Amino acid sequence: QVRLTESGGGSVQAGGTLRLTCGVSGYIDSSACMGWFRQASGKEREGVAASYPRFDMIYYSEAVKGRFTISRDDANNTLYLQMNSLKPEDTGMYYCAANSGLYVASPLEGAEYKYWGQGTPVTVSS
């Protein structure tokens, strides 16, 4: 059974930084696509960043490109999201997700992922 556990969320002022961590228990192939998603209150979930080692690809949404960095440590079964230059519009619940190892056509689409964590909240004040 795969379980994803996010941590590292919190409250910061605009311009601040946070580093989110997603711990993985259970087996996820090292080539499988993993990603970070977020959902603001009253809005739909959106893909933020994804790591797809099978094709040596990294993906970012336009909203976070240049500010966020996704990385993974497969030896320690951990996915990270470094968030710099945070803006109030980055506020929301952040979720880690993992694909089961199947081909992923759209890494920033939530429907591509089988496993989800419970989320960690991020609040950015102006």
PDB file of C-alpha atoms in Angstrom:
ATOM      1  CA  GLN A   1       0.000   0.000   0.000  1.00  0.00           C
ATOM      2  CA  VAL A   2       1.430   3.372  -1.023  1.00  0.00           C
ATOM      3  CA  ARG A   3       1.066   6.307   1.332  1.00  0.00           C
ATOM      4  CA  LEU A   4       2.148   9.884   0.690  1.00  0.00           C
ATOM      5  CA  THR A   5       2.650  12.307   3.581  1.00  0.00           C
ATOM      6  CA  GLU A   6       3.227  16.010   3.032  1.00  0.00           C
ATOM      7  CA  SER A   7       4.863  18.400   5.474  1.00  0.00           C
ATOM      8  CA  GLY A   8       6.501  21.804   5.500  1.00  0.00           C
ATOM      9  CA  GLY A   9       3.522  24.038   4.924  1.00  0.00           C
ATOM     10  CA  GLY A  10       2.975  27.142   6.992  1.00  0.00           C
ATOM     11  CA  SER A  11       2.340  30.865   7.010  1.00  0.00           C
ATOM     12  CA  VAL A  12       4.803  33.296   5.482  1.00  0.00           C
ATOM     13  CA  GLN A  13       4.832  36.824   4.206  1.00  0.00           C
ATOM     14  CA  ALA A  14       4.994  37.640   0.532  1.00  0.00           C
ATOM     15  CA  GLY A  15       8.501  37.173  -0.780  1.00  0.00           C
ATOM     16  CA  GLY A  16       9.228  34.419   1.699  1.00  0.00           C
ATOM     17  CA  THR A  17      10.188  30.812   1.129  1.00  0.00           C
ATOM     18  CA  LEU A  18       8.917  27.391   2.120  1.00  0.00           C
ATOM     19  CA  ARG A  19      10.099  23.880   1.367  1.00  0.00           C
ATOM     20  CA  LEU A  20       7.481  21.184   1.144  1.00  0.00           C
ATOM     21  CA  THR A  21       8.368  17.560   1.686  1.00  0.00           C
ATOM     22  CA  CYS A  22       6.472  14.463   0.597  1.00  0.00           C
ATOM     23  CA  GLY A  23       7.447  11.213   2.240  1.00  0.00           C
ATOM     24  CA  VAL A  24       6.581   8.047   0.367  1.00  0.00           C
ATOM     25  CA  SER A  25       5.905   4.739   2.080  1.00  0.00           C
ATOM     26  CA  GLY A  26       5.359   1.664  -0.013  1.00  0.00           C
ATOM     27  CA  TYR A  27       6.765   1.082  -3.471  1.00  0.00           C
ATOM     28  CA  ILE A  28       6.877   3.766  -6.171  1.00  0.00           C
ATOM     29  CA  ASP A  29       9.056   3.020  -9.181  1.00  0.00           C
ATOM     30  CA  SER A  30      11.917   5.502  -9.392  1.00  0.00           C
ATOM     31  CA  SER A  31      10.910   6.305 -12.985  1.00  0.00           C
ATOM     32  CA  ALA A  32       7.293   7.041 -12.089  1.00  0.00           C
ATOM     33  CA  CYS A  33       5.882  10.522 -12.454  1.00  0.00           C
ATOM     34  CA  MET A  34       5.314  12.448  -9.229  1.00  0.00           C
ATOM     35  CA  GLY A  35       3.898  15.894  -8.807  1.00  0.00           C
ATOM     36  CA  TRP A  36       2.699  18.699  -6.613  1.00  0.00           C
ATOM     37  CA  PHE A  37      -0.773  20.145  -6.865  1.00  0.00           C
ATOM     38  CA  ARG A  38      -2.556  22.905  -5.019  1.00  0.00           C
ATOM     39  CA  GLN A  39      -6.085  23.992  -4.367  1.00  0.00           C
ATOM     40  CA  ALA A  40      -7.097  27.425  -3.179  1.00  0.00           C
ATOM     41  CA  SER A  41     -10.361  27.966  -1.371  1.00  0.00           C
ATOM     42  CA  GLY A  42     -13.213  28.042  -3.869  1.00  0.00           C
ATOM     43  CA  LYS A  43     -11.006  27.124  -6.793  1.00  0.00           C
ATOM     44  CA  GLU A  44     -10.214  23.978  -8.703  1.00  0.00           C
ATOM     45  CA  ARG A  45      -7.114  21.947  -8.042  1.00  0.00           C
ATOM     46  CA  GLU A  46      -4.200  22.852 -10.286  1.00  0.00           C
ATOM     47  CA  GLY A  47      -0.945  21.188 -11.129  1.00  0.00           C
ATOM     48  CA  VAL A  48       2.095  23.092  -9.917  1.00  0.00           C
ATOM     49  CA  ALA A  49       5.108  20.936 -10.742  1.00  0.00           C
ATOM     50  CA  ALA A  50       5.928  17.408 -11.814  1.00  0.00           C
ATOM     51  CA  SER A  51       9.003  15.222 -12.045  1.00  0.00           C
ATOM     52  CA  TYR A  52       9.046  12.468 -14.672  1.00  0.00           C
ATOM     53  CA  PRO A  53      12.373  10.638 -14.511  1.00  0.00           C
ATOM     54  CA  ARG A  54      11.338   8.109 -17.146  1.00  0.00           C
ATOM     55  CA  PHE A  55      11.778  10.852 -19.722  1.00  0.00           C
ATOM     56  CA  ASP A  56      14.128  13.029 -17.660  1.00  0.00           C
ATOM     57  CA  MET A  57      11.538  15.791 -17.672  1.00  0.00           C
ATOM     58  CA  ILE A  58      10.454  18.452 -15.202  1.00  0.00           C
ATOM     59  CA  TYR A  59       7.253  20.429 -15.627  1.00  0.00           C
ATOM     60  CA  TYR A  60       6.027  23.655 -14.027  1.00  0.00           C
ATOM     61  CA  SER A  61       2.871  25.658 -14.355  1.00  0.00           C
ATOM     62  CA  GLU A  62       3.299  29.145 -15.744  1.00  0.00           C
ATOM     63  CA  ALA A  63       2.201  30.562 -12.401  1.00  0.00           C
ATOM     64  CA  VAL A  64       5.211  29.160 -10.546  1.00  0.00           C
ATOM     65  CA  LYS A  65       7.875  28.813 -13.220  1.00  0.00           C
ATOM     66  CA  GLY A  66      11.094  30.459 -12.092  1.00  0.00           C
ATOM     67  CA  ARG A  67      10.033  30.512  -8.434  1.00  0.00           C
ATOM     68  CA  PHE A  68       9.389  26.869  -7.510  1.00  0.00           C
ATOM     69  CA  THR A  69      11.707  23.895  -7.869  1.00  0.00           C
ATOM     70  CA  ILE A  70      10.686  20.255  -7.678  1.00  0.00           C
ATOM     71  CA  SER A  71      13.206  17.609  -6.762  1.00  0.00           C
ATOM     72  CA  ARG A  72      13.218  14.025  -5.573  1.00  0.00           C
ATOM     73  CA  ASP A  73      15.444  11.817  -3.487  1.00  0.00           C
ATOM     74  CA  ASP A  74      14.599   8.282  -4.502  1.00  0.00           C
ATOM     75  CA  ALA A  75      17.094   6.811  -2.061  1.00  0.00           C
ATOM     76  CA  ASN A  76      15.013   8.279   0.746  1.00  0.00           C
ATOM     77  CA  ASN A  77      11.625   8.038  -0.986  1.00  0.00           C
ATOM     78  CA  THR A  78      11.072  11.774  -0.770  1.00  0.00           C
ATOM     79  CA  LEU A  79       9.727  14.458  -3.097  1.00  0.00           C
ATOM     80  CA  TYR A  80      10.389  18.135  -2.455  1.00  0.00           C
ATOM     81  CA  LEU A  81       8.997  21.455  -3.583  1.00  0.00           C
ATOM     82  CA  GLN A  82      11.159  24.478  -2.912  1.00  0.00           C
ATOM     83  CA  MET A  83       9.005  27.589  -3.081  1.00  0.00           C
ATOM     84  CA  ASN A  84      10.708  30.962  -3.344  1.00  0.00           C
ATOM     85  CA  SER A  85       9.381  34.485  -3.839  1.00  0.00           C
ATOM     86  CA  LEU A  86       5.995  33.427  -2.558  1.00  0.00           C
ATOM     87  CA  LYS A  87       2.946  35.474  -3.457  1.00  0.00           C
ATOM     88  CA  PRO A  88      -0.461  35.715  -1.794  1.00  0.00           C
ATOM     89  CA  GLU A  89      -1.932  33.892  -4.791  1.00  0.00           C
ATOM     90  CA  ASP A  90       0.193  30.862  -3.878  1.00  0.00           C
ATOM     91  CA  THR A  91      -2.016  30.344  -0.831  1.00  0.00           C
ATOM     92  CA  GLY A  92      -3.777  26.998  -0.733  1.00  0.00           C
ATOM     93  CA  MET A  93      -3.588  23.364   0.235  1.00  0.00           C
ATOM     94  CA  TYR A  94      -0.663  21.622  -1.413  1.00  0.00           C
ATOM     95  CA  TYR A  95      -0.839  17.951  -2.320  1.00  0.00           C
ATOM     96  CA  CYS A  96       1.752  15.440  -3.359  1.00  0.00           C
ATOM     97  CA  ALA A  97       0.738  12.854  -5.955  1.00  0.00           C
ATOM     98  CA  ALA A  98       2.304   9.797  -7.531  1.00  0.00           C
ATOM     99  CA  ASN A  99       1.531   7.815 -10.625  1.00  0.00           C
ATOM    100  CA  SER A 100       1.643   4.025 -10.415  1.00  0.00           C
ATOM    101  CA  GLY A 101       4.292   3.818 -13.143  1.00  0.00           C
ATOM    102  CA  LEU A 102       2.052   3.931 -16.184  1.00  0.00           C
ATOM    103  CA  TYR A 103       2.702   6.374 -18.995  1.00  0.00           C
ATOM    104  CA  VAL A 104       1.674   9.931 -18.145  1.00  0.00           C
ATOM    105  CA  ALA A 105       0.683  12.138 -21.052  1.00  0.00           C
ATOM    106  CA  SER A 106      -0.130  15.271 -19.040  1.00  0.00           C
ATOM    107  CA  PRO A 107       2.001  15.475 -15.890  1.00  0.00           C
ATOM    108  CA  LEU A 108       0.179  18.531 -14.530  1.00  0.00           C
ATOM    109  CA  GLU A 109      -3.240  16.907 -14.759  1.00  0.00           C
ATOM    110  CA  GLY A 110      -4.521  15.359 -11.565  1.00  0.00           C
ATOM    111  CA  ALA A 111      -6.330  12.547 -13.373  1.00  0.00           C
ATOM    112  CA  GLU A 112      -2.947  11.054 -14.263  1.00  0.00           C
ATOM    113  CA  TYR A 113      -2.181  10.213 -10.649  1.00  0.00           C
ATOM    114  CA  LYS A 114      -3.268   7.288  -8.553  1.00  0.00           C
ATOM    115  CA  TYR A 115      -1.866   8.121  -5.133  1.00  0.00           C
ATOM    116  CA  TRP A 116      -2.452  11.310  -3.158  1.00  0.00           C
ATOM    117  CA  GLY A 117      -1.401  12.702   0.164  1.00  0.00           C
ATOM    118  CA  GLN A 118      -3.634  14.533   2.632  1.00  0.00           C
ATOM    119  CA  GLY A 119      -2.123  17.921   1.891  1.00  0.00           C
ATOM    120  CA  THR A 120      -0.234  20.597   3.757  1.00  0.00           C
ATOM    121  CA  PRO A 121      -1.535  24.179   3.998  1.00  0.00           C
ATOM    122  CA  VAL A 122       0.353  27.191   2.708  1.00  0.00           C
ATOM    123  CA  THR A 123      -0.682  30.735   3.553  1.00  0.00           C
ATOM    124  CA  VAL A 124       1.091  33.743   2.077  1.00  0.00           C
ATOM    125  CA  SER A 125       0.162  37.138   3.477  1.00  0.00           C
ATOM    126  CA  SER A 126       0.760  40.456   1.773  1.00  0.00           C
TER     127      SER A 126
END
